[in-house]
Amino acid sequence: DADVTQTPRNRITKTGKRIMLECSQTKGHDRMYWYRQDPGLGLRLIYYSFDVKDINKGEISDGYSVSRQAQAKFSLSLESAIPNQTALYFCATSVGLRNEQFFGPGTRLTVL
Amino acid sequence: AQSVSQHNHHVILSEAASLELGCNYSYGGTVNLFWYVQYPGQHLQLLLKYFSGDPLVKGIKGFEAEFIKSKFSFNLRKPSVQWSDTAEYFCAVNDNYQLIWGAGTKLIIKP
């Protein structure tokens, strides 16, 4: 009964392949975020969306694209995966002015 | 834009030791501050938050943090750590509906 879910949880792929990571939420929040986590670098924002028609680039959007299919769904795509995109990817949601964020369990992506 | 500094990247303590993890943000005004924790192999969970009011905030599992406006700081404390506190701790500040994150502090508690 997790509020924010991510699929797949683990993925190994090869350089040049197209990959889609999916995020779904049952919290009813308007805002959704995609982050990547690398050791020693903390969390870096890839894309964020305030609603279905409002999508914004984050700090490290190059090489990534997103789709907000519905309020509850926010997908991240790697059009042509490369090894330095190997990382842990998190989806998060938030609502309200304070921007407390709620995280999914993460997807561990390995690009060979 | 805001930035967040966490001064200690790795901290090793023995059980029952006291803990303080530093967090500084770059500029003032009204700030919303957070500490999140990531236990090994798990996702980020909210530990505590500061929005306004009493600058000493209490979170889960005996953690607390003190907001010092004059020092742009929001340090995390726990009087007596346990082995189960082994985790990575992240400080974050809200900036225009984005959370700006520190690089994290890996805490290892020796039993």
GROMACS .gro file of C-alpha atoms in nm:
model
  223
    1ASP     CA    1   0.000   0.000   0.000
    2ALA     CA    2   0.293   0.230  -0.075
    3ASP     CA    3   0.193   0.584  -0.165
    4VAL     CA    4   0.468   0.634  -0.424
    5THR     CA    5   0.572   0.337  -0.632
    6GLN     CA    6   0.844   0.297  -0.890
    7THR     CA    7   0.897   0.032  -1.155
    8PRO     CA    8   1.124  -0.142  -1.219
    9ARG     CA    9   1.316  -0.160  -0.893
   10ASN     CA   10   1.632  -0.280  -1.065
   11ARG     CA   11   1.735  -0.267  -1.428
   12ILE     CA   12   2.048  -0.362  -1.613
   13THR     CA   13   2.073  -0.244  -1.971
   14LYS     CA   14   2.328  -0.183  -2.242
   15THR     CA   15   2.468   0.136  -2.385
   16GLY     CA   16   2.241   0.284  -2.649
   17LYS     CA   17   1.920   0.122  -2.530
   18ARG     CA   18   1.606   0.321  -2.455
   19ILE     CA   19   1.486   0.287  -2.097
   20MET     CA   20   1.171   0.407  -1.924
   21LEU     CA   21   1.134   0.434  -1.549
   22GLU     CA   22   0.784   0.474  -1.415
   23CYS     CA   23   0.645   0.642  -1.108
   24SER     CA   24   0.291   0.629  -0.974
   25GLN     CA   25   0.141   0.791  -0.668
   26THR     CA   26  -0.182   0.761  -0.474
   27LYS     CA   27  -0.121   1.067  -0.256
   28GLY     CA   28  -0.314   1.303  -0.483
   29HIS     CA   29  -0.021   1.544  -0.499
   30ASP     CA   30   0.016   1.778  -0.793
   31ARG     CA   31   0.393   1.809  -0.792
   32MET     CA   32   0.621   1.524  -0.895
   33TYR     CA   33   0.999   1.508  -0.921
   34TRP     CA   34   1.269   1.285  -1.062
   35TYR     CA   35   1.611   1.272  -0.893
   36ARG     CA   36   1.927   1.074  -0.939
   37GLN     CA   37   2.151   0.982  -0.650
   38ASP     CA   38   2.522   0.920  -0.691
   39PRO     CA   39   2.762   0.845  -0.404
   40GLY     CA   40   2.900   1.166  -0.255
   41LEU     CA   41   2.683   1.390  -0.470
   42GLY     CA   42   2.354   1.372  -0.284
   43LEU     CA   43   2.036   1.408  -0.486
   44ARG     CA   44   2.030   1.597  -0.812
   45LEU     CA   45   1.707   1.708  -0.976
   46ILE     CA   46   1.645   1.584  -1.329
   47TYR     CA   47   1.292   1.706  -1.406
   48TYR     CA   48   0.992   1.823  -1.213
   49SER     CA   49   0.626   1.875  -1.291
   50PHE     CA   50   0.371   2.097  -1.118
   51ASP     CA   51   0.080   1.945  -1.305
   52VAL     CA   52   0.009   1.752  -1.625
   53LYS     CA   53   0.078   2.051  -1.848
   54ASP     CA   54   0.370   2.198  -1.656
   55ILE     CA   55   0.706   2.022  -1.690
   56ASN     CA   56   1.038   2.180  -1.604
   57LYS     CA   57   1.401   2.091  -1.646
   58GLY     CA   58   1.610   2.044  -1.339
   59GLU     CA   59   1.981   2.067  -1.276
   60ILE     CA   60   2.081   1.767  -1.491
   61SER     CA   61   1.817   1.713  -1.760
   62ASP     CA   62   2.052   1.643  -2.053
   63GLY     CA   63   2.008   1.288  -2.180
   64TYR     CA   64   1.670   1.249  -2.010
   65SER     CA   65   1.308   1.318  -2.100
   66VAL     CA   66   0.985   1.287  -1.904
   67SER     CA   67   0.615   1.239  -1.958
   68ARG     CA   68   0.336   1.329  -1.716
   69GLN     CA   69   0.062   1.100  -1.837
   70ALA     CA   70  -0.179   1.186  -1.556
   71GLN     CA   71  -0.171   1.353  -1.218
   72ALA     CA   72  -0.068   1.022  -1.068
   73LYS     CA   73   0.195   0.913  -1.322
   74PHE     CA   74   0.533   1.060  -1.414
   75SER     CA   75   0.775   0.865  -1.632
   76LEU     CA   76   1.144   0.922  -1.693
   77SER     CA   77   1.308   0.809  -2.017
   78LEU     CA   78   1.665   0.766  -2.117
   79GLU     CA   79   1.656   0.781  -2.496
   80SER     CA   80   2.000   0.629  -2.544
   81ALA     CA   81   2.147   0.510  -2.218
   82ILE     CA   82   2.516   0.563  -2.143
   83PRO     CA   83   2.729   0.417  -1.861
   84ASN     CA   84   2.751   0.742  -1.663
   85GLN     CA   85   2.373   0.727  -1.620
   86THR     CA   86   2.427   0.433  -1.389
   87ALA     CA   87   2.273   0.556  -1.064
   88LEU     CA   88   1.987   0.524  -0.819
   89TYR     CA   89   1.679   0.711  -0.942
   90PHE     CA   90   1.409   0.839  -0.711
   91CYS     CA   91   1.065   0.978  -0.778
   92ALA     CA   92   0.907   1.213  -0.526
   93THR     CA   93   0.579   1.399  -0.480
   94SER     CA   94   0.485   1.709  -0.285
   95VAL     CA   95   0.196   1.942  -0.216
   96GLY     CA   96   0.157   2.278  -0.048
   97LEU     CA   97   0.384   2.576  -0.001
   98ARG     CA   98   0.634   2.405   0.228
   99ASN     CA   99   0.728   2.142  -0.031
  100GLU     CA  100   0.772   1.845   0.201
  101GLN     CA  101   0.854   1.564  -0.039
  102PHE     CA  102   0.759   1.198  -0.027
  103PHE     CA  103   0.981   0.947  -0.199
  104GLY     CA  104   0.937   0.626  -0.387
  105PRO     CA  105   1.157   0.321  -0.319
  106GLY     CA  106   1.398   0.400  -0.603
  107THR     CA  107   1.516   0.229  -0.919
  108ARG     CA  108   1.871   0.105  -0.940
  109LEU     CA  109   1.981   0.140  -1.302
  110THR     CA  110   2.301  -0.007  -1.438
  111VAL     CA  111   2.413   0.078  -1.790
  112LEU     CA  112   2.683  -0.152  -1.925
  113ALA     CA  113   1.985   3.035  -0.566
  114GLN     CA  114   2.014   2.849  -0.243
  115SER     CA  115   2.291   2.605  -0.170
  116VAL     CA  116   2.330   2.364   0.120
  117SER     CA  117   2.651   2.250   0.285
  118GLN     CA  118   2.690   1.944   0.500
  119HIS     CA  119   3.031   1.961   0.653
  120ASN     CA  120   3.091   1.600   0.743
  121HIS     CA  121   3.071   1.343   0.466
  122HIS     CA  122   3.149   1.047   0.689
  123VAL     CA  123   3.103   1.015   1.064
  124ILE     CA  124   3.186   0.709   1.271
  125LEU     CA  125   3.064   0.689   1.631
  126SER     CA  126   3.028   0.429   1.899
  127GLU     CA  127   2.690   0.340   2.041
  128ALA     CA  128   2.569   0.582   2.309
  129ALA     CA  129   2.784   0.865   2.176
  130SER     CA  130   2.622   1.200   2.108
  131LEU     CA  131   2.571   1.312   1.750
  132GLU     CA  132   2.570   1.648   1.580
  133LEU     CA  133   2.562   1.681   1.202
  134GLY     CA  134   2.611   2.024   1.053
  135CYS     CA  135   2.397   2.186   0.785
  136ASN     CA  136   2.427   2.539   0.651
  137TYR     CA  137   2.228   2.708   0.378
  138SER     CA  138   2.339   3.005   0.178
  139TYR     CA  139   2.090   3.286   0.234
  140GLY     CA  140   1.811   3.386   0.465
  141GLY     CA  141   1.458   3.506   0.456
  142THR     CA  142   1.176   3.263   0.514
  143VAL     CA  143   1.311   2.911   0.487
  144ASN     CA  144   1.159   2.566   0.506
  145LEU     CA  145   1.422   2.317   0.622
  146PHE     CA  146   1.429   1.939   0.625
  147TRP     CA  147   1.639   1.649   0.738
  148TYR     CA  148   1.584   1.321   0.557
  149VAL     CA  149   1.735   0.982   0.640
  150GLN     CA  150   1.817   0.694   0.408
  151TYR     CA  151   1.872   0.359   0.581
  152PRO     CA  152   2.083   0.108   0.386
  153GLY     CA  153   1.896  -0.010   0.079
  154GLN     CA  154   1.592   0.203   0.150
  155HIS     CA  155   1.433   0.520   0.020
  156LEU     CA  156   1.450   0.862   0.180
  157GLN     CA  157   1.227   0.924   0.479
  158LEU     CA  158   1.153   1.251   0.653
  159LEU     CA  159   1.330   1.278   0.987
  160LEU     CA  160   1.214   1.626   1.083
  161LYS     CA  161   1.125   1.965   0.941
  162TYR     CA  162   1.124   2.330   1.034
  163PHE     CA  163   0.874   2.576   0.893
  164SER     CA  164   0.834   2.842   1.162
  165GLY     CA  165   0.797   2.891   1.536
  166ASP     CA  166   1.011   2.713   1.795
  167PRO     CA  167   1.359   2.683   1.645
  168LEU     CA  168   1.419   2.353   1.824
  169VAL     CA  169   1.228   2.085   1.639
  170LYS     CA  170   1.189   1.725   1.737
  171GLY     CA  171   1.164   1.443   1.489
  172ILE     CA  172   1.132   1.070   1.487
  173LYS     CA  173   1.359   0.825   1.669
  174GLY     CA  174   1.488   1.080   1.922
  175PHE     CA  175   1.640   1.319   1.669
  176GLU     CA  176   1.614   1.694   1.701
  177ALA     CA  177   1.744   1.994   1.508
  178GLU     CA  178   1.802   2.356   1.593
  179PHE     CA  179   1.739   2.637   1.347
  180ILE     CA  180   1.976   2.928   1.407
  181LYS     CA  181   1.877   3.207   1.173
  182SER     CA  182   2.184   3.422   1.236
  183LYS     CA  183   2.413   3.136   1.143
  184PHE     CA  184   2.202   3.003   0.851
  185SER     CA  185   2.228   2.665   1.019
  186PHE     CA  186   2.002   2.370   1.089
  187ASN     CA  187   2.213   2.115   1.273
  188LEU     CA  188   2.086   1.768   1.353
  189ARG     CA  189   2.144   1.621   1.698
  190LYS     CA  190   2.083   1.306   1.895
  191PRO     CA  191   2.200   1.264   2.254
  192SER     CA  192   2.274   0.891   2.235
  193VAL     CA  193   2.302   0.706   1.905
  194GLN     CA  194   2.218   0.343   1.843
  195TRP     CA  195   2.354   0.094   1.595
  196SER     CA  196   2.025   0.123   1.405
  197ASP     CA  197   2.100   0.489   1.332
  198THR     CA  198   2.355   0.379   1.074
  199ALA     CA  199   2.232   0.556   0.762
  200GLU     CA  200   2.292   0.848   0.531
  201TYR     CA  201   2.148   1.182   0.640
  202PHE     CA  202   2.052   1.462   0.404
  203CYS     CA  203   1.972   1.823   0.480
  204ALA     CA  204   1.751   2.017   0.236
  205VAL     CA  205   1.600   2.364   0.201
  206ASN     CA  206   1.295   2.459  -0.002
  207ASP     CA  207   1.365   2.713  -0.276
  208ASN     CA  208   1.073   2.799  -0.502
  209TYR     CA  209   0.915   2.452  -0.490
  210GLN     CA  210   1.247   2.276  -0.540
  211LEU     CA  211   1.437   2.113  -0.258
  212ILE     CA  212   1.805   2.203  -0.259
  213TRP     CA  213   2.003   1.916  -0.112
  214GLY     CA  214   2.326   1.881   0.077
  215ALA     CA  215   2.566   1.609  -0.035
  216GLY     CA  216   2.475   1.389   0.260
  217THR     CA  217   2.654   1.253   0.565
  218LYS     CA  218   2.714   0.882   0.601
  219LEU     CA  219   2.686   0.785   0.965
  220ILE     CA  220   2.827   0.454   1.085
  221ILE     CA  221   2.758   0.343   1.440
  222LYS     CA  222   2.993   0.083   1.582
  223PRO     CA  223   2.819  -0.163   1.814
   0.00000   0.00000   0.00000
